[in-house]
Amino acid sequence: MKHYSGKKAVILGGTHGIGLATAKLLAEGSAEVLVTGRSKTNVETAGKGERRIRAIQSDAADLRDIDALAKIVTEHFGQIDFLHVNIGIAELEPAAEVTEASYDRQFGINTKGAFFSVQRLAPLIADGGAIVFTSSVADHGGTPGMIVYSATKAAIISFTSGFAAAFLPRGIRVNAVSPGFIKTPTHGVAGLSGEERAGFESLGDQITPMGRNGTADEVARAVLFLAFDATYTTGSKLSVDGGLGQRITRPQV
């Protein structure tokens, strides 16, 4: 097991799925972790039984919440070593069905929220620390039902490069993970029914070269590699997608 004793981390979108898996690995390694989420229910359950994890309700699309979060982090930690920007929503809509409201929701959380969270929290990251964004296999290429979502995640890759350059003088490394189909409570898509989630998972099994969905724990380990072990890496994207985005052909058997 990795040891993170003395490390302090903030995970935005850390009350379920990939974010919570990352928080638990950090806590198991003796780090202190603050996680955020929009859902009151998820916030209440995220830290149960986890002495080293504190969960608070915060909406990354609301700059007032981001400013309030910065104050809480200052009071709770002072400085942090690692910021994981794991926020994002996906709404599956063909281009003709995209509304101004759904467009604004996705860009408001996925890009505006991500940018201003880093802007407001960066002064609290210790020199030599790390930031990891969660992007998506959809951050390149084209999928008809995910045009808006894909654009928001392409912006995250651009943010990764831009912030990496901006924070070089402070020695803060900035990288991104790009997950494919990952088995989480929502599968990363808003509003799916149980039947639709099962279909989404089945699709992932079918089209992913490795023949299965990934797990939140597998992505979390990649996140922590970038955060603490990849000490000569910044501005990079690590794909955690079973080969889906790498043009690997699944053998026919």
GROMACS .gro file of C-alpha atoms in nm:
model
  253
    1MET     CA    1   0.000   0.000   0.000
    2LYS     CA    2   0.115   0.352  -0.077
    3HIS     CA    3   0.184   0.572   0.221
    4TYR     CA    4   0.062   0.932   0.211
    5SER     CA    5   0.117   1.021   0.574
    6GLY     CA    6   0.121   1.397   0.621
    7LYS     CA    7  -0.035   1.464   0.280
    8LYS     CA    8  -0.346   1.679   0.251
    9ALA     CA    9  -0.580   1.653  -0.047
   10VAL     CA   10  -0.900   1.809  -0.179
   11ILE     CA   11  -1.117   1.613  -0.422
   12LEU     CA   12  -1.392   1.804  -0.602
   13GLY     CA   13  -1.663   1.556  -0.691
   14GLY     CA   14  -1.532   1.315  -0.433
   15THR     CA   15  -1.848   1.177  -0.272
   16HIS     CA   16  -1.902   0.883  -0.508
   17GLY     CA   17  -1.744   0.693  -0.796
   18ILE     CA   18  -1.389   0.777  -0.903
   19GLY     CA   19  -1.351   1.065  -0.659
   20LEU     CA   20  -1.454   0.862  -0.356
   21ALA     CA   21  -1.235   0.570  -0.462
   22THR     CA   22  -0.940   0.811  -0.481
   23ALA     CA   23  -1.025   0.957  -0.140
   24LYS     CA   24  -1.038   0.611   0.018
   25LEU     CA   25  -0.700   0.510  -0.124
   26LEU     CA   26  -0.552   0.831   0.013
   27ALA     CA   27  -0.712   0.776   0.353
   28GLU     CA   28  -0.588   0.416   0.363
   29GLY     CA   29  -0.241   0.560   0.308
   30SER     CA   30  -0.288   0.797   0.606
   31ALA     CA   31  -0.357   1.117   0.408
   32GLU     CA   32  -0.615   1.372   0.522
   33VAL     CA   33  -0.883   1.430   0.258
   34LEU     CA   34  -1.163   1.680   0.205
   35VAL     CA   35  -1.420   1.580  -0.058
   36THR     CA   36  -1.704   1.781  -0.209
   37GLY     CA   37  -2.030   1.693  -0.378
   38ARG     CA   38  -2.359   1.852  -0.478
   39SER     CA   39  -2.585   1.576  -0.344
   40LYS     CA   40  -2.664   1.605   0.025
   41THR     CA   41  -2.720   1.229   0.043
   42ASN     CA   42  -2.381   1.149  -0.109
   43VAL     CA   43  -2.211   1.402   0.119
   44GLU     CA   44  -2.370   1.244   0.426
   45THR     CA   45  -2.259   0.893   0.331
   46ALA     CA   46  -1.915   0.965   0.182
   47GLY     CA   47  -1.727   1.012   0.505
   48LYS     CA   48  -1.906   0.754   0.718
   49GLY     CA   49  -1.659   0.524   0.886
   50GLU     CA   50  -1.369   0.715   0.728
   51ARG     CA   51  -1.186   0.905   1.001
   52ARG     CA   52  -0.953   1.078   0.755
   53ILE     CA   53  -1.223   1.188   0.505
   54ARG     CA   54  -1.436   1.498   0.557
   55ALA     CA   55  -1.721   1.563   0.313
   56ILE     CA   56  -1.892   1.896   0.247
   57GLN     CA   57  -2.171   2.003   0.014
   58SER     CA   58  -2.047   2.237  -0.259
   59ASP     CA   59  -2.161   2.320  -0.613
   60ALA     CA   60  -1.867   2.372  -0.848
   61ALA     CA   61  -2.088   2.565  -1.088
   62ASP     CA   62  -2.146   2.835  -0.825
   63LEU     CA   63  -1.853   3.072  -0.771
   64ARG     CA   64  -1.987   3.163  -0.427
   65ASP     CA   65  -1.958   2.797  -0.328
   66ILE     CA   66  -1.606   2.783  -0.470
   67ASP     CA   67  -1.505   3.088  -0.264
   68ALA     CA   68  -1.665   2.935   0.046
   69LEU     CA   69  -1.477   2.612  -0.022
   70ALA     CA   70  -1.146   2.799  -0.038
   71LYS     CA   71  -1.215   2.942   0.308
   72ILE     CA   72  -1.302   2.599   0.446
   73VAL     CA   73  -0.984   2.447   0.299
   74THR     CA   74  -0.779   2.729   0.450
   75GLU     CA   75  -0.934   2.676   0.792
   76HIS     CA   76  -0.918   2.296   0.778
   77PHE     CA   77  -0.579   2.240   0.613
   78GLY     CA   78  -0.400   2.569   0.559
   79GLN     CA   79  -0.215   2.429   0.259
   80ILE     CA   80  -0.278   2.117   0.053
   81ASP     CA   81  -0.053   1.889  -0.148
   82PHE     CA   82  -0.299   1.765  -0.407
   83LEU     CA   83  -0.614   1.889  -0.581
   84HIS     CA   84  -0.824   1.646  -0.783
   85VAL     CA   85  -1.075   1.820  -1.011
   86ASN     CA   86  -1.317   1.534  -1.066
   87ILE     CA   87  -1.632   1.728  -1.150
   88GLY     CA   88  -1.851   1.684  -1.455
   89ILE     CA   89  -2.189   1.585  -1.592
   90ALA     CA   90  -2.282   1.430  -1.926
   91GLU     CA   91  -2.619   1.463  -2.096
   92LEU     CA   92  -2.664   1.235  -2.396
   93GLU     CA   93  -2.838   1.442  -2.663
   94PRO     CA   94  -2.822   1.456  -3.043
   95ALA     CA   95  -2.723   1.801  -3.166
   96ALA     CA   96  -3.079   1.885  -3.271
   97GLU     CA   97  -3.207   1.820  -2.917
   98VAL     CA   98  -2.949   2.022  -2.724
   99THR     CA   99  -3.112   2.308  -2.536
  100GLU     CA  100  -2.955   2.624  -2.404
  101ALA     CA  101  -3.020   2.492  -2.053
  102SER     CA  102  -2.844   2.159  -2.106
  103TYR     CA  103  -2.556   2.332  -2.286
  104ASP     CA  104  -2.513   2.578  -1.999
  105ARG     CA  105  -2.535   2.304  -1.735
  106GLN     CA  106  -2.255   2.103  -1.892
  107PHE     CA  107  -2.025   2.396  -1.963
  108GLY     CA  108  -2.110   2.556  -1.629
  109ILE     CA  109  -1.995   2.256  -1.427
  110ASN     CA  110  -1.743   2.086  -1.654
  111THR     CA  111  -1.546   2.390  -1.768
  112LYS     CA  112  -1.642   2.704  -1.575
  113GLY     CA  113  -1.649   2.513  -1.249
  114ALA     CA  114  -1.320   2.339  -1.320
  115PHE     CA  115  -1.141   2.658  -1.422
  116PHE     CA  116  -1.251   2.877  -1.133
  117SER     CA  117  -1.200   2.600  -0.878
  118VAL     CA  118  -0.836   2.576  -0.981
  119GLN     CA  119  -0.802   2.955  -0.992
  120ARG     CA  120  -0.940   2.996  -0.639
  121LEU     CA  121  -0.769   2.694  -0.481
  122ALA     CA  122  -0.428   2.719  -0.650
  123PRO     CA  123  -0.292   2.965  -0.388
  124LEU     CA  124  -0.356   2.696  -0.126
  125ILE     CA  125  -0.153   2.428  -0.305
  126ALA     CA  126   0.197   2.393  -0.167
  127ASP     CA  127   0.483   2.454  -0.409
  128GLY     CA  128   0.577   2.119  -0.557
  129GLY     CA  129   0.220   1.993  -0.525
  130ALA     CA  130  -0.005   1.848  -0.795
  131ILE     CA  131  -0.337   1.893  -0.972
  132VAL     CA  132  -0.512   1.614  -1.161
  133PHE     CA  133  -0.819   1.675  -1.379
  134THR     CA  134  -1.063   1.402  -1.475
  135SER     CA  135  -1.134   1.423  -1.846
  136SER     CA  136  -1.293   1.150  -2.061
  137VAL     CA  137  -1.225   0.923  -2.355
  138ALA     CA  138  -1.475   1.154  -2.527
  139ASP     CA  139  -1.228   1.446  -2.509
  140HIS     CA  140  -1.125   1.374  -2.870
  141GLY     CA  141  -1.296   1.226  -3.174
  142GLY     CA  142  -1.667   1.258  -3.243
  143THR     CA  143  -1.979   1.099  -3.094
  144PRO     CA  144  -2.313   1.234  -3.224
  145GLY     CA  145  -2.493   1.215  -2.891
  146MET     CA  146  -2.212   1.372  -2.687
  147ILE     CA  147  -2.109   1.679  -2.886
  148VAL     CA  148  -2.145   1.927  -2.600
  149TYR     CA  149  -2.001   1.697  -2.335
  150SER     CA  150  -1.705   1.611  -2.556
  151ALA     CA  151  -1.635   1.980  -2.612
  152THR     CA  152  -1.628   2.043  -2.237
  153LYS     CA  153  -1.380   1.762  -2.185
  154ALA     CA  154  -1.163   1.882  -2.473
  155ALA     CA  155  -1.148   2.212  -2.284
  156ILE     CA  156  -1.026   2.024  -1.976
  157ILE     CA  157  -0.729   1.892  -2.175
  158SER     CA  158  -0.654   2.248  -2.282
  159PHE     CA  159  -0.679   2.363  -1.919
  160THR     CA  160  -0.435   2.088  -1.824
  161SER     CA  161  -0.172   2.222  -2.063
  162GLY     CA  162  -0.238   2.586  -1.977
  163PHE     CA  163  -0.227   2.545  -1.601
  164ALA     CA  164   0.080   2.321  -1.631
  165ALA     CA  165   0.262   2.610  -1.798
  166ALA     CA  166   0.124   2.868  -1.555
  167PHE     CA  167   0.233   2.676  -1.245
  168LEU     CA  168   0.582   2.574  -1.360
  169PRO     CA  169   0.746   2.846  -1.148
  170ARG     CA  170   0.587   2.692  -0.839
  171GLY     CA  171   0.675   2.335  -0.929
  172ILE     CA  172   0.308   2.234  -0.933
  173ARG     CA  173   0.249   1.954  -1.182
  174VAL     CA  174  -0.084   1.947  -1.368
  175ASN     CA  175  -0.205   1.635  -1.548
  176ALA     CA  176  -0.528   1.462  -1.648
  177VAL     CA  177  -0.675   1.113  -1.650
  178SER     CA  178  -0.902   1.022  -1.938
  179PRO     CA  179  -1.135   0.735  -1.837
  180GLY     CA  180  -1.341   0.523  -2.073
  181PHE     CA  181  -1.640   0.315  -1.961
  182ILE     CA  182  -1.609   0.296  -1.582
  183LYS     CA  183  -1.850   0.109  -1.357
  184THR     CA  184  -1.971   0.377  -1.116
  185PRO     CA  185  -2.318   0.446  -0.968
  186THR     CA  186  -2.409   0.680  -1.258
  187HIS     CA  187  -2.164   0.564  -1.526
  188GLY     CA  188  -2.090   0.934  -1.562
  189VAL     CA  189  -2.419   1.011  -1.739
  190ALA     CA  190  -2.699   1.214  -1.584
  191GLY     CA  191  -3.050   1.078  -1.553
  192LEU     CA  192  -3.009   0.718  -1.669
  193SER     CA  193  -3.261   0.460  -1.551
  194GLY     CA  194  -3.141   0.129  -1.410
  195GLU     CA  195  -3.213  -0.037  -1.743
  196GLU     CA  196  -3.027   0.234  -1.933
  197ARG     CA  197  -2.725   0.205  -1.701
  198ALA     CA  198  -2.716  -0.170  -1.763
  199GLY     CA  199  -2.729  -0.106  -2.138
  200PHE     CA  200  -2.452   0.152  -2.111
  201GLU     CA  201  -2.233  -0.094  -1.922
  202SER     CA  202  -2.306  -0.366  -2.177
  203LEU     CA  203  -2.207  -0.130  -2.459
  204GLY     CA  204  -1.879  -0.063  -2.281
  205ASP     CA  205  -1.810  -0.435  -2.255
  206GLN     CA  206  -1.878  -0.474  -2.627
  207ILE     CA  207  -1.674  -0.187  -2.772
  208THR     CA  208  -1.381  -0.165  -2.528
  209PRO     CA  209  -1.082  -0.361  -2.664
  210MET     CA  210  -1.016  -0.515  -2.321
  211GLY     CA  211  -1.374  -0.643  -2.320
  212ARG     CA  212  -1.497  -0.491  -1.996
  213ASN     CA  213  -1.578  -0.176  -1.806
  214GLY     CA  214  -1.308  -0.040  -1.580
  215THR     CA  215  -1.346   0.014  -1.207
  216ALA     CA  216  -1.333   0.335  -1.007
  217ASP     CA  217  -1.038   0.192  -0.815
  218GLU     CA  218  -0.839   0.144  -1.137
  219VAL     CA  219  -0.887   0.510  -1.229
  220ALA     CA  220  -0.810   0.619  -0.873
  221ARG     CA  221  -0.473   0.443  -0.885
  222ALA     CA  222  -0.390   0.624  -1.209
  223VAL     CA  223  -0.489   0.955  -1.047
  224LEU     CA  224  -0.258   0.894  -0.753
  225PHE     CA  225   0.026   0.789  -0.980
  226LEU     CA  226   0.004   1.128  -1.152
  227ALA     CA  227  -0.037   1.307  -0.820
  228PHE     CA  228   0.259   1.158  -0.634
  229ASP     CA  229   0.475   0.925  -0.843
  230ALA     CA  230   0.497   1.089  -1.186
  231THR     CA  231   0.741   1.352  -1.066
  232TYR     CA  232   0.876   1.433  -1.414
  233THR     CA  233   0.536   1.458  -1.581
  234THR     CA  234   0.323   1.769  -1.635
  235GLY     CA  235   0.073   1.879  -1.898
  236SER     CA  236   0.002   1.516  -1.987
  237LYS     CA  237  -0.307   1.299  -2.028
  238LEU     CA  238  -0.314   0.938  -1.906
  239SER     CA  239  -0.581   0.726  -2.075
  240VAL     CA  240  -0.755   0.474  -1.849
  241ASP     CA  241  -0.995   0.332  -2.104
  242GLY     CA  242  -0.913  -0.031  -2.177
  243GLY     CA  243  -0.769   0.074  -2.513
  244LEU     CA  244  -1.092   0.234  -2.634
  245GLY     CA  245  -0.936   0.565  -2.734
  246GLN     CA  246  -0.614   0.416  -2.867
  247ARG     CA  247  -0.750   0.262  -3.191
  248ILE     CA  248  -0.670  -0.085  -3.064
  249THR     CA  249  -0.872  -0.351  -3.245
  250ARG     CA  250  -1.032  -0.614  -3.030
  251PRO     CA  251  -0.946  -0.964  -3.163
  252GLN     CA  252  -1.233  -1.162  -3.311
  253VAL     CA  253  -1.270  -1.502  -3.144
   0.00000   0.00000   0.00000
